[in-house]
Amino acid sequence: MVDATSFSSPLPPQSTTVYHNCQTYNLQRLIVLLCRKLEGASKRGADVAVANLLCLLRILLQDLMEHLTPAQLQAFLSWPAPGSPHKVAVERDAQEEEQTPVEQQLVGACLRALVARNDPAASAGEYLTQLHLLQLLLVMLSTQLYCQDLDEQGLELPLLAAVLEQSEVDPVSVVETLLRLVIVGPQAPLGLRLFLPTDTRAILRAVRAAASSLVWLPMSAFSFLLRRQPAAPGQSPLGLHACLLLLTLCFHALPGEGAEGALTVRTPGPYRLALHGLRDADDAEATAAAAEDGRGALGRGPRASFPALFACLTREPVAPPETALLLYLVLHDGGDFRGYCLARTDPEALLLPLLGALQREDAGRGDRGAVYVLLTLLLAFSSDAGWAAALHRVWLEATPPWLKGRARAKQPLGSLALSVLLRSAHASVARHGDAFLQTNTLAVLANLAPHVTGLTSEAAQRLVSLLALLARRWRRLAADAAGLTTMAAAVGNPATAADGTPEATSLAVSESTSAAAAESAQLAHDFLRMALESASAVLERALPANPALVYALLHRGELFEGLPRDDPGLRVPLANILAVIDHFTRALARSLGEGAAALDAGTVMAAIRHDSRAWRGDRLQRGADLHFAYEEGLQAHSFFVPCVWARVVAASSLSWDLDAISLFTPEGAVGCSI
């Protein structure tokens, strides 16, 4: 039994009654009372009293989780055993509830109430009840936050296990309800004011309203007229918390039967399995076919309007991290939704918010977890050749709003994508040295390269600058590795002095250090090879359509002279690039004379366009057809679970004790610090 001495820190005053629970069992009584209230609310409608009860229980449970171990929490929630000296008399009508574990009662009542609510914005009581239901479920799942190792053997998380193992409510219904809330994004009814602890502007807003109410009256009236419009998940408290809860439920993986090598095998949970059967509610044929062949986790799958879901995920000019995570989830596991996205004729609607988010993270030196998710999404889309080719057929008439101060004439969507990707790749090489970021960025670049047309000057210059950076890095690491190998050999075979004794050496280089340096040099070589092959692929397939790349190569021609032409990995792409540089250098000298180097860029570009008309593609060797696809790894949960919880802590309107969190290291509760 748990008493006050079990807590690792002083007891918060707001939960004093709970700490005497071993004699009173008031917490269990409170949970039973809440379950009855929720059952009654599903028939008569919810009121603010039910919402307040949900809020109270959420605060108590969250406080307990921050101070108790999972085993202590399980004991704390249990009814007393028969014959226990702490056995207390309970109400006659509570005897049946006492036979069922209290956490199972709570989970079942909450999920039944969640799927039963059809119009959360009907009244203030309904809205608050739905919001506090979502928050309570998030808190019940948050036992993960206080565990350092998700794969720890024998780890039992009582409330989380109750949610994942419950059988009263179909997971398909839960997923469908949460998706509906995300898509609709219900806003609070008029007159309902929500307390959001993360909103630091409340005082300033009150002062402003008091000081200038007359000035802001027209703005308030305009906002009143538009208030009923659907909001994005981040703008609607219900939509945001439904999104966070759906991510938390789906990304938790269950322990598998065994291990594959040294990696623990995890199996998808019931809610992610339910998402596999996602189908378009607007597609009557797909719905009929699904009913016939029994698709879905339990014979059927959740239904959602794909156009509405797509509009919800692309509503923001810059995709929030939780929206990017949800997009990954429905793309990877969402039945036919990936095919729907790829079949659309407006790739800019999906791509621009992702590029804006990638630009934001790179410009602000944001967390790498968000960048991982964005690059994974871009890799998943670019692996489809039709989608990659469509990017270069779309021309943007206006500059995206996230490109502040960089307005330019219309440009191909593909060139903008390459420009942002190359900027991200340059940042990952120069700042992070993160092999995963560099690999994924170059993989997306390789998927897009065969389809590039109309490459802008900015994108071409970024590509050549990246080649220069990778070449310098490879040379430096290769020289360091060669030096360490030589020194390691000298240490292993010391020189012999005249008297026959080995000479002492003050420098001892271990074989492991030499091997690590050689591995880093090889990795840098592979990155340089991928970038050179991407540039070569653009030249092989569409040189006349990309004069800006030819100009950028001519401008930095000395970069490629210093690379080894006999290197097996670099030989073909390097030979193609040097052939292009040589051909156009001679062509410009013939057409513009010896003073070609002193001419302005416009004249040189015009000459390149003219000479490109006579270009024959057979002058270049055909390189390898690079194509990369995304496959989720065995231990993907070790990344996604902390990343999702970092977003819950950062974005939800709940207050968290950051010092108690062990799953990741909160940095001001912003980002995925994993």
XYZ file of C-alpha atoms in Angstrom:
674
model
C 0.000 0.000 0.000
C 1.217 3.529 -0.798
C 1.438 6.173 1.895
C 2.972 9.612 2.182
C 6.487 8.239 2.713
C 6.481 6.757 -0.791
C 6.799 10.143 -2.466
C 10.198 11.422 -3.552
C 9.440 15.099 -2.954
C 7.275 17.240 -0.643
C 3.586 16.681 -1.121
C 1.752 19.348 -3.132
C -0.961 20.975 -1.032
C -3.670 20.632 -3.685
C -3.656 16.831 -3.354
C -3.608 16.422 0.428
C -6.736 14.290 0.530
C -5.281 11.851 -1.971
C -2.334 11.042 0.238
C -4.668 9.617 2.884
C -6.229 7.400 0.273
C -4.911 4.197 1.828
C -7.547 4.639 4.575
C -10.322 6.499 2.754
C -10.096 5.245 -0.855
C -11.567 8.552 -1.907
C -9.731 8.461 -5.235
C -11.395 5.178 -6.195
C -14.756 6.573 -5.082
C -14.126 9.672 -7.191
C -13.392 7.532 -10.239
C -16.556 5.467 -9.717
C -18.564 8.676 -9.361
C -17.049 10.061 -12.570
C -17.884 6.877 -14.475
C -21.519 7.158 -13.398
C -21.647 10.836 -14.322
C -20.227 10.105 -17.768
C -22.793 7.373 -18.342
C -25.560 9.770 -17.371
C -24.135 12.563 -19.528
C -24.223 10.316 -22.600
C -28.009 10.096 -22.179
C -28.978 13.529 -20.870
C -26.126 15.687 -22.149
C -23.079 16.944 -20.292
C -22.901 19.969 -18.052
C -20.036 21.974 -16.613
C -20.085 19.881 -13.408
C -18.990 16.785 -15.361
C -16.210 18.774 -17.003
C -15.041 20.026 -13.618
C -14.983 16.474 -12.272
C -12.867 15.378 -15.245
C -10.507 18.282 -14.667
C -10.147 17.475 -10.970
C -9.337 13.824 -11.614
C -6.856 14.746 -14.346
C -4.974 17.045 -11.935
C -4.863 14.375 -9.227
C -3.683 11.614 -11.567
C -1.044 13.808 -13.176
C 0.320 14.740 -9.759
C 0.432 11.085 -8.711
C 2.292 10.047 -11.860
C 4.960 12.670 -11.253
C 5.720 11.284 -7.775
C 5.003 7.540 -7.924
C 6.659 4.686 -9.760
C 4.402 2.584 -12.030
C 4.240 -0.169 -9.386
C 3.298 2.317 -6.669
C 0.655 3.859 -8.914
C -0.850 0.440 -9.580
C -1.036 -0.273 -5.847
C -2.458 3.173 -5.194
C -5.325 2.635 -7.648
C -6.245 -0.820 -6.317
C -9.164 -1.558 -4.030
C -8.219 -3.147 -0.672
C -7.969 -6.919 -0.663
C -10.708 -8.858 1.168
C -9.849 -9.167 4.844
C -7.445 -6.239 4.691
C -7.289 -4.095 7.864
C -7.808 -1.120 5.575
C -11.011 -2.569 4.148
C -13.726 0.033 4.367
C -17.427 -0.192 3.883
C -18.553 0.911 0.483
C -21.939 1.760 -0.838
C -24.067 -1.228 -1.668
C -24.354 -0.182 -5.306
C -20.563 0.172 -5.581
C -19.865 -3.474 -4.763
C -19.964 -4.460 -8.423
C -17.558 -1.687 -9.457
C -15.166 -2.808 -6.731
C -14.747 -6.163 -8.484
C -13.396 -4.479 -11.647
C -9.984 -2.756 -11.578
C -10.623 0.929 -11.204
C -8.352 1.883 -14.118
C -10.365 -0.349 -16.456
C -13.601 1.275 -15.306
C -12.154 4.718 -15.924
C -10.776 3.909 -19.376
C -13.982 2.260 -20.524
C -16.178 5.127 -19.324
C -13.933 7.777 -20.907
C -13.712 6.063 -24.296
C -17.452 5.379 -24.394
C -18.144 9.026 -23.609
C -15.629 10.133 -26.240
C -17.172 8.227 -29.141
C -20.739 9.047 -28.018
C -20.384 12.829 -28.338
C -21.527 14.008 -31.780
C -21.624 17.797 -31.417
C -19.057 19.007 -28.878
C -19.789 22.644 -29.722
C -23.501 22.327 -28.876
C -23.015 23.867 -25.437
C -20.310 25.006 -23.066
C -20.763 21.857 -20.980
C -20.412 19.559 -23.989
C -17.326 21.378 -25.251
C -15.584 21.410 -21.875
C -16.467 17.762 -21.263
C -14.980 16.717 -24.593
C -11.856 18.812 -24.049
C -11.250 17.495 -20.533
C -11.911 13.941 -21.720
C -9.090 14.297 -24.249
C -6.813 15.841 -21.639
C -7.582 13.117 -19.087
C -6.813 10.394 -21.635
C -3.531 12.117 -22.498
C -2.604 12.208 -18.823
C -3.493 8.528 -18.396
C -1.119 7.693 -21.242
C 1.630 9.938 -19.881
C 3.142 7.282 -17.611
C 5.621 6.889 -20.497
C 6.988 10.351 -19.754
C 8.522 9.226 -16.495
C 10.334 6.140 -17.872
C 13.837 6.380 -19.297
C 13.816 3.108 -21.230
C 10.734 2.141 -23.235
C 12.137 -1.362 -23.796
C 12.805 -2.102 -20.134
C 11.848 -5.680 -19.411
C 8.870 -6.178 -17.136
C 7.880 -2.508 -17.272
C 4.173 -2.192 -16.434
C 2.435 1.126 -17.014
C -1.014 0.593 -15.471
C -3.161 3.308 -17.044
C -1.431 3.069 -20.430
C -1.915 -0.695 -20.431
C -5.592 -0.261 -19.571
C -6.106 2.020 -22.596
C -4.287 -0.306 -24.987
C -5.813 -3.539 -23.679
C -9.427 -2.422 -23.234
C -12.020 -4.309 -25.270
C -15.205 -2.372 -24.489
C -14.791 0.267 -27.209
C -13.738 -0.596 -30.745
C -10.391 1.096 -31.566
C -11.814 1.821 -35.015
C -14.500 4.011 -33.432
C -11.913 5.829 -31.317
C -9.682 6.552 -34.328
C -12.654 7.683 -36.408
C -13.863 10.018 -33.644
C -10.430 11.586 -33.174
C -9.967 12.069 -36.919
C -13.355 13.765 -37.102
C -12.381 16.176 -34.327
C -9.078 16.932 -36.057
C -10.778 17.586 -39.390
C -13.658 19.691 -38.056
C -11.582 21.524 -35.445
C -14.602 22.608 -33.351
C -14.214 25.987 -31.756
C -15.532 26.907 -28.353
C -19.157 28.084 -28.221
C -19.697 31.804 -28.026
C -19.199 33.094 -24.517
C -17.000 30.213 -23.341
C -13.556 31.339 -22.227
C -10.870 28.692 -21.897
C -7.885 28.909 -19.592
C -4.718 28.174 -21.563
C -1.581 28.198 -19.376
C 0.653 28.455 -22.445
C -0.934 31.748 -23.524
C 1.314 34.480 -22.088
C -0.527 37.285 -23.822
C -3.669 37.184 -21.691
C -2.708 40.158 -19.497
C -1.594 42.258 -22.452
C -4.803 41.443 -24.265
C -6.880 42.495 -21.255
C -4.975 45.773 -20.938
C -5.334 46.439 -24.621
C -9.057 45.717 -24.516
C -9.576 48.045 -21.574
C -7.507 50.865 -23.066
C -8.732 50.765 -26.623
C -12.078 49.013 -26.713
C -13.494 51.527 -29.176
C -10.580 51.086 -31.571
C -10.814 47.306 -31.478
C -14.615 47.141 -31.767
C -14.642 46.757 -35.586
C -11.982 44.049 -35.351
C -13.992 42.230 -32.661
C -17.120 42.375 -34.798
C -15.224 40.970 -37.773
C -13.818 38.136 -35.621
C -17.319 37.418 -34.318
C -18.598 36.940 -37.870
C -15.795 34.523 -38.758
C -15.696 32.600 -35.490
C -17.768 29.655 -36.644
C -15.378 28.750 -39.460
C -13.425 25.483 -39.026
C -9.974 25.968 -37.602
C -6.694 24.172 -38.083
C -5.727 21.623 -35.407
C -3.425 24.142 -33.755
C -6.148 26.799 -33.648
C -8.874 24.646 -32.117
C -8.223 23.297 -28.596
C -10.342 20.242 -29.356
C -8.670 19.658 -32.716
C -5.198 20.061 -31.246
C -5.756 17.694 -28.303
C -7.511 15.143 -30.531
C -4.484 15.222 -32.831
C -2.075 14.756 -29.920
C -4.128 11.906 -28.448
C -4.348 10.133 -31.805
C -0.572 10.385 -32.252
C 0.049 9.090 -28.739
C -2.288 6.121 -29.164
C -0.989 5.106 -32.586
C 2.748 5.486 -32.117
C 2.945 3.341 -28.989
C 4.183 -0.105 -29.994
C 3.600 -3.259 -27.997
C 6.487 -5.548 -26.974
C 6.959 -8.346 -29.483
C 7.511 -12.046 -29.014
C 11.290 -11.967 -29.405
C 14.224 -10.083 -30.824
C 15.799 -9.766 -34.252
C 19.531 -9.552 -33.718
C 20.129 -7.001 -31.010
C 16.941 -5.054 -31.768
C 13.748 -5.552 -29.821
C 10.847 -6.342 -32.135
C 7.768 -4.216 -31.459
C 4.295 -4.833 -32.843
C 1.784 -2.097 -33.715
C -0.855 -1.353 -31.112
C -4.599 -1.783 -31.705
C -5.167 1.848 -32.670
C -2.464 1.850 -35.326
C -3.785 -1.432 -36.679
C -7.218 0.162 -36.865
C -5.779 3.017 -38.913
C -4.586 0.534 -41.557
C -8.163 0.224 -42.769
C -8.755 3.972 -43.194
C -11.039 4.632 -46.159
C -12.594 7.615 -47.834
C -16.060 8.356 -46.490
C -16.842 10.226 -49.723
C -15.990 7.251 -51.951
C -19.081 5.062 -52.181
C -17.337 2.392 -54.292
C -14.439 2.045 -51.835
C -16.868 1.819 -48.928
C -18.831 -0.956 -50.638
C -15.643 -2.833 -51.556
C -14.342 -2.564 -47.997
C -17.606 -3.984 -46.684
C -17.334 -6.934 -49.067
C -13.716 -7.936 -48.445
C -13.693 -7.047 -44.715
C -10.757 -4.658 -44.719
C -9.721 -3.019 -41.480
C -8.331 -4.017 -38.133
C -11.502 -5.690 -36.874
C -13.311 -6.398 -40.134
C -13.757 -2.735 -40.959
C -11.781 0.465 -40.857
C -12.348 4.049 -39.757
C -13.929 6.386 -42.267
C -12.901 9.960 -42.955
C -13.403 12.333 -45.835
C -10.064 12.319 -47.667
C -10.581 15.783 -49.219
C -11.443 17.215 -45.796
C -8.495 15.451 -44.144
C -6.156 16.690 -46.869
C -7.466 20.243 -46.469
C -6.967 20.028 -42.707
C -3.370 18.825 -43.025
C -2.488 21.534 -45.557
C -4.436 24.437 -44.046
C -1.457 26.121 -42.373
C 1.126 27.903 -44.601
C 3.831 26.302 -42.432
C 3.019 22.820 -41.139
C 3.153 22.579 -37.305
C 5.190 19.615 -35.994
C 2.094 17.748 -34.787
C 0.482 18.126 -38.220
C 3.614 16.731 -39.880
C 3.535 13.756 -37.504
C -0.139 13.130 -38.264
C 0.563 13.363 -41.999
C 3.316 10.772 -41.608
C 0.947 8.521 -39.690
C -1.897 8.593 -42.221
C 0.534 8.268 -45.140
C 2.344 5.270 -43.696
C -0.656 3.470 -42.203
C -3.717 5.247 -43.549
C -4.965 2.779 -46.124
C -5.590 4.528 -49.446
C -4.801 8.054 -48.266
C -1.270 8.011 -49.710
C -2.662 7.101 -53.109
C -5.182 9.922 -52.819
C -2.404 12.445 -52.095
C -0.245 11.231 -54.981
C -3.178 11.307 -57.410
C -4.028 14.950 -56.758
C -3.065 17.488 -59.418
C -2.002 20.192 -56.942
C 1.238 18.936 -55.342
C 1.995 22.468 -54.172
C -0.866 22.292 -51.646
C 0.938 19.543 -49.741
C 4.551 20.402 -50.485
C 4.624 24.112 -49.619
C 3.642 23.692 -45.928
C 6.321 21.001 -45.554
C 8.966 23.148 -47.232
C 7.938 26.092 -45.062
C 8.370 23.987 -41.933
C 11.776 22.751 -43.126
C 12.831 26.323 -43.873
C 11.656 27.407 -40.410
C 13.563 24.661 -38.607
C 16.780 25.343 -40.524
C 16.544 29.119 -40.153
C 15.862 28.904 -36.433
C 18.314 26.066 -35.740
C 15.294 24.091 -34.618
C 15.198 20.602 -33.211
C 16.405 17.828 -35.453
C 13.461 15.589 -34.554
C 11.088 17.819 -36.522
C 13.541 17.902 -39.440
C 13.708 14.082 -39.404
C 9.935 13.847 -39.794
C 9.813 16.442 -42.586
C 12.612 14.790 -44.564
C 10.964 11.394 -44.112
C 7.737 12.789 -45.568
C 9.576 14.318 -48.526
C 11.400 11.031 -49.114
C 8.127 9.093 -49.052
C 6.555 11.414 -51.634
C 9.616 11.779 -53.878
C 9.931 7.997 -54.208
C 6.902 8.179 -56.522
C 8.253 9.107 -59.967
C 4.963 10.623 -61.134
C 4.763 12.936 -58.139
C 8.425 13.941 -58.509
C 7.920 14.784 -62.181
C 4.743 16.766 -61.455
C 6.655 19.176 -59.204
C 8.564 20.572 -62.175
C 5.418 21.085 -64.243
C 3.855 23.374 -61.624
C 4.852 27.040 -61.688
C 4.261 29.192 -58.643
C 2.661 32.511 -59.472
C 3.220 34.000 -56.000
C 5.988 33.740 -53.442
C 5.066 31.586 -50.406
C 4.450 33.696 -47.278
C 7.269 31.996 -45.357
C 9.865 33.356 -47.814
C 9.877 36.781 -46.193
C 11.766 39.496 -48.019
C 12.720 37.157 -50.856
C 10.010 37.841 -53.417
C 10.878 36.646 -56.901
C 9.230 36.062 -60.242
C 7.308 32.878 -60.775
C 9.396 29.733 -60.571
C 8.906 25.965 -60.840
C 7.757 24.283 -57.660
C 10.511 21.708 -58.108
C 13.222 24.380 -58.095
C 11.879 25.844 -54.864
C 11.837 22.362 -53.328
C 15.440 21.751 -54.386
C 16.526 25.145 -53.070
C 15.057 24.462 -49.618
C 16.410 20.900 -49.576
C 19.899 22.027 -50.567
C 19.831 24.697 -47.892
C 18.886 22.036 -45.347
C 21.634 19.725 -46.603
C 24.219 22.504 -46.358
C 23.107 23.250 -42.791
C 23.231 19.582 -41.770
C 26.783 19.205 -43.122
C 28.089 22.492 -41.729
C 26.317 22.548 -38.340
C 25.164 19.119 -37.295
C 27.279 16.523 -39.063
C 24.213 14.292 -38.707
C 24.518 11.311 -41.049
C 20.761 10.625 -40.998
C 19.900 14.179 -42.063
C 22.476 14.156 -44.844
C 21.450 10.722 -46.107
C 17.744 11.539 -46.258
C 18.293 14.960 -47.827
C 20.555 13.565 -50.543
C 18.130 10.671 -51.093
C 15.285 13.127 -51.785
C 17.609 15.096 -54.074
C 18.496 11.917 -55.982
C 14.801 11.036 -56.415
C 14.008 14.486 -57.823
C 17.120 14.904 -59.999
C 16.004 12.858 -63.058
C 12.915 15.055 -63.439
C 14.463 18.518 -62.960
C 13.622 21.161 -65.565
C 13.813 24.939 -65.345
C 16.250 24.933 -62.429
C 16.604 28.470 -61.077
C 19.933 30.212 -60.567
C 19.524 30.088 -56.784
C 18.930 26.329 -56.729
C 21.804 25.698 -59.151
C 24.215 27.766 -57.070
C 23.122 25.964 -53.900
C 23.768 22.606 -55.577
C 27.285 23.568 -56.652
C 27.992 25.095 -53.222
C 26.921 21.826 -51.590
C 29.265 19.921 -53.917
C 32.101 22.237 -52.884
C 31.337 21.770 -49.182
C 31.145 17.981 -49.479
C 34.369 17.869 -51.511
C 36.265 19.923 -48.932
C 34.911 17.790 -46.098
C 35.847 14.553 -47.835
C 39.388 15.742 -48.587
C 39.903 16.788 -44.980
C 38.523 13.561 -43.508
C 40.425 11.425 -46.022
C 43.675 13.204 -45.141
C 42.994 12.783 -41.430
C 42.206 9.090 -41.896
C 45.364 8.524 -43.947
C 47.484 10.274 -41.327
C 45.959 8.280 -38.484
C 46.454 5.029 -40.395
C 50.121 5.851 -40.944
C 50.606 6.753 -37.291
C 48.801 3.609 -36.150
C 51.089 1.528 -38.332
C 54.116 3.316 -36.874
C 52.935 2.579 -33.339
C 52.278 -1.049 -34.203
C 55.733 -1.391 -35.852
C 58.112 0.882 -33.946
C 61.445 1.777 -35.501
C 64.614 0.079 -34.203
C 67.506 2.092 -32.817
C 71.189 1.434 -33.575
C 71.578 -0.706 -30.461
C 68.678 -2.929 -31.501
C 66.118 -1.593 -29.003
C 62.775 -0.157 -30.225
C 62.541 3.630 -30.255
C 60.038 5.158 -27.855
C 57.150 7.086 -29.372
C 55.035 9.694 -27.634
C 52.068 9.274 -29.993
C 49.847 6.257 -29.526
C 47.007 5.894 -31.982
C 44.571 3.090 -31.327
C 43.235 0.968 -34.135
C 39.696 1.910 -33.177
C 40.469 5.618 -33.672
C 41.960 4.899 -37.072
C 38.968 2.756 -38.058
C 36.503 5.443 -36.940
C 38.356 8.059 -39.005
C 38.334 5.783 -42.044
C 34.594 5.179 -41.596
C 33.909 8.932 -41.414
C 35.959 9.488 -44.569
C 34.067 6.731 -46.391
C 30.734 8.220 -45.315
C 31.807 11.652 -46.606
C 32.869 9.986 -49.870
C 29.441 8.373 -50.228
C 27.682 11.695 -49.643
C 29.865 13.394 -52.272
C 29.166 10.572 -54.717
C 25.386 10.879 -54.211
C 25.496 14.640 -54.770
C 27.675 14.299 -57.898
C 25.380 11.604 -59.294
C 22.356 13.855 -58.729
C 24.011 16.747 -60.587
C 25.072 14.377 -63.355
C 21.516 12.995 -63.637
C 20.173 16.505 -64.273
C 22.744 17.020 -67.038
C 22.195 13.586 -68.596
C 18.441 13.907 -68.922
C 17.647 17.600 -69.353
C 20.737 19.762 -69.884
C 19.064 22.140 -72.405
C 16.246 22.775 -69.897
C 18.677 23.696 -67.088
C 21.103 26.367 -68.369
C 21.421 27.814 -64.848
C 23.165 24.631 -63.701
C 25.614 24.817 -66.620
C 26.381 28.433 -65.704
C 26.965 27.522 -62.036
C 29.304 24.679 -63.043
C 31.296 26.967 -65.341
C 31.551 29.550 -62.576
C 33.028 26.997 -60.130
C 34.866 24.798 -62.634
C 38.069 24.736 -60.588
C 36.229 22.809 -57.876
C 36.064 19.651 -59.988
C 39.632 19.761 -61.273
C 40.972 18.730 -57.879
C 38.800 15.618 -57.522
C 40.344 12.232 -58.411
C 39.090 11.131 -61.829
C 40.119 7.526 -61.280
C 38.030 7.060 -58.127
C 35.611 4.166 -58.841
C 32.652 5.860 -57.189
C 33.233 9.339 -58.614
C 34.520 8.445 -62.084
C 31.293 8.486 -64.130
C 29.504 11.530 -62.619
C 32.759 13.504 -62.447
C 33.575 12.692 -66.083
C 30.116 13.902 -67.154
C 30.421 17.184 -65.254
C 33.917 17.836 -66.609
C 32.712 17.039 -70.144
C 29.943 19.636 -69.819
C 32.357 22.238 -68.442
C 34.863 21.578 -71.237
C 32.238 21.658 -73.999
C 30.610 24.914 -72.944
C 33.915 26.603 -72.135
C 35.031 26.022 -75.734
C 31.593 26.907 -77.105
C 31.534 30.220 -75.231
C 35.061 31.003 -76.380
C 33.990 30.468 -79.996
C 30.778 32.469 -79.768
C 31.864 35.288 -77.464
C 35.584 35.471 -78.121
C 38.442 35.621 -75.669
C 36.652 38.224 -73.534
C 33.849 35.857 -72.519
C 35.064 35.721 -68.938
C 34.525 39.457 -68.495
C 30.950 39.519 -69.819
C 27.927 39.950 -67.581
C 25.868 36.982 -66.417
C 22.925 37.730 -68.716
C 25.068 37.591 -71.848
C 26.744 34.367 -70.776
C 23.375 32.777 -69.928
C 22.002 33.738 -73.341
C 25.014 32.139 -75.007
C 24.591 28.974 -72.921
C 20.931 28.726 -73.945
C 21.899 29.154 -77.587
C 24.643 26.526 -77.453
C 22.405 24.125 -75.525
C 20.175 23.718 -78.575
C 22.928 21.794 -80.342
C 23.772 19.668 -77.315
C 23.636 15.909 -77.799
C 22.903 13.782 -74.780
C 25.060 10.891 -76.012
C 28.163 12.896 -75.110
C 27.646 11.823 -71.502
C 27.879 8.402 -69.927
C 24.676 7.054 -68.433
C 25.046 6.826 -64.686
C 23.240 4.580 -62.260
C 19.521 5.191 -61.819
C 19.294 6.185 -58.181
C 16.003 5.634 -56.414
C 15.412 5.679 -52.682
C 12.312 4.668 -50.746
C 11.405 4.939 -47.079
C 10.911 1.922 -44.860
C 10.113 2.229 -41.172
C 12.765 0.561 -39.024
C 12.364 -2.009 -36.292
C 13.026 0.550 -33.574
C 11.044 3.440 -35.024
C 9.116 3.662 -31.749
C 12.300 4.723 -29.931
C 12.241 7.907 -32.020
C 8.536 8.562 -32.498
C 7.334 8.001 -28.921
C 9.663 10.634 -27.368
C 9.038 12.949 -30.322
C 5.253 12.752 -29.918
C 5.455 13.290 -26.164
C 7.728 16.281 -26.692
C 4.974 17.786 -28.843
C 2.328 16.952 -26.222
C 4.362 18.716 -23.541
C 5.071 21.689 -25.797
C 1.712 22.154 -27.525
C -1.010 20.976 -25.145
C -2.665 23.339 -22.688
C -1.612 21.119 -19.778
C 1.001 22.089 -17.205
C 3.858 19.605 -16.887
C 6.614 19.261 -14.310
C 9.606 19.308 -16.657
C 11.987 18.136 -13.924
C 10.022 14.897 -13.524
C 10.226 13.920 -17.208
C 12.694 11.112 -17.965
C 11.705 10.030 -21.491
C 13.460 12.995 -23.115
C 15.237 16.138 -21.993
C 12.828 19.077 -22.269
C 14.402 22.249 -23.607
C 11.818 24.713 -22.466
C 9.228 22.108 -23.509
C 9.864 22.892 -27.164
C 10.860 20.342 -29.776
C 12.020 16.765 -29.775
C 15.115 16.769 -27.595
C 16.006 13.135 -28.042
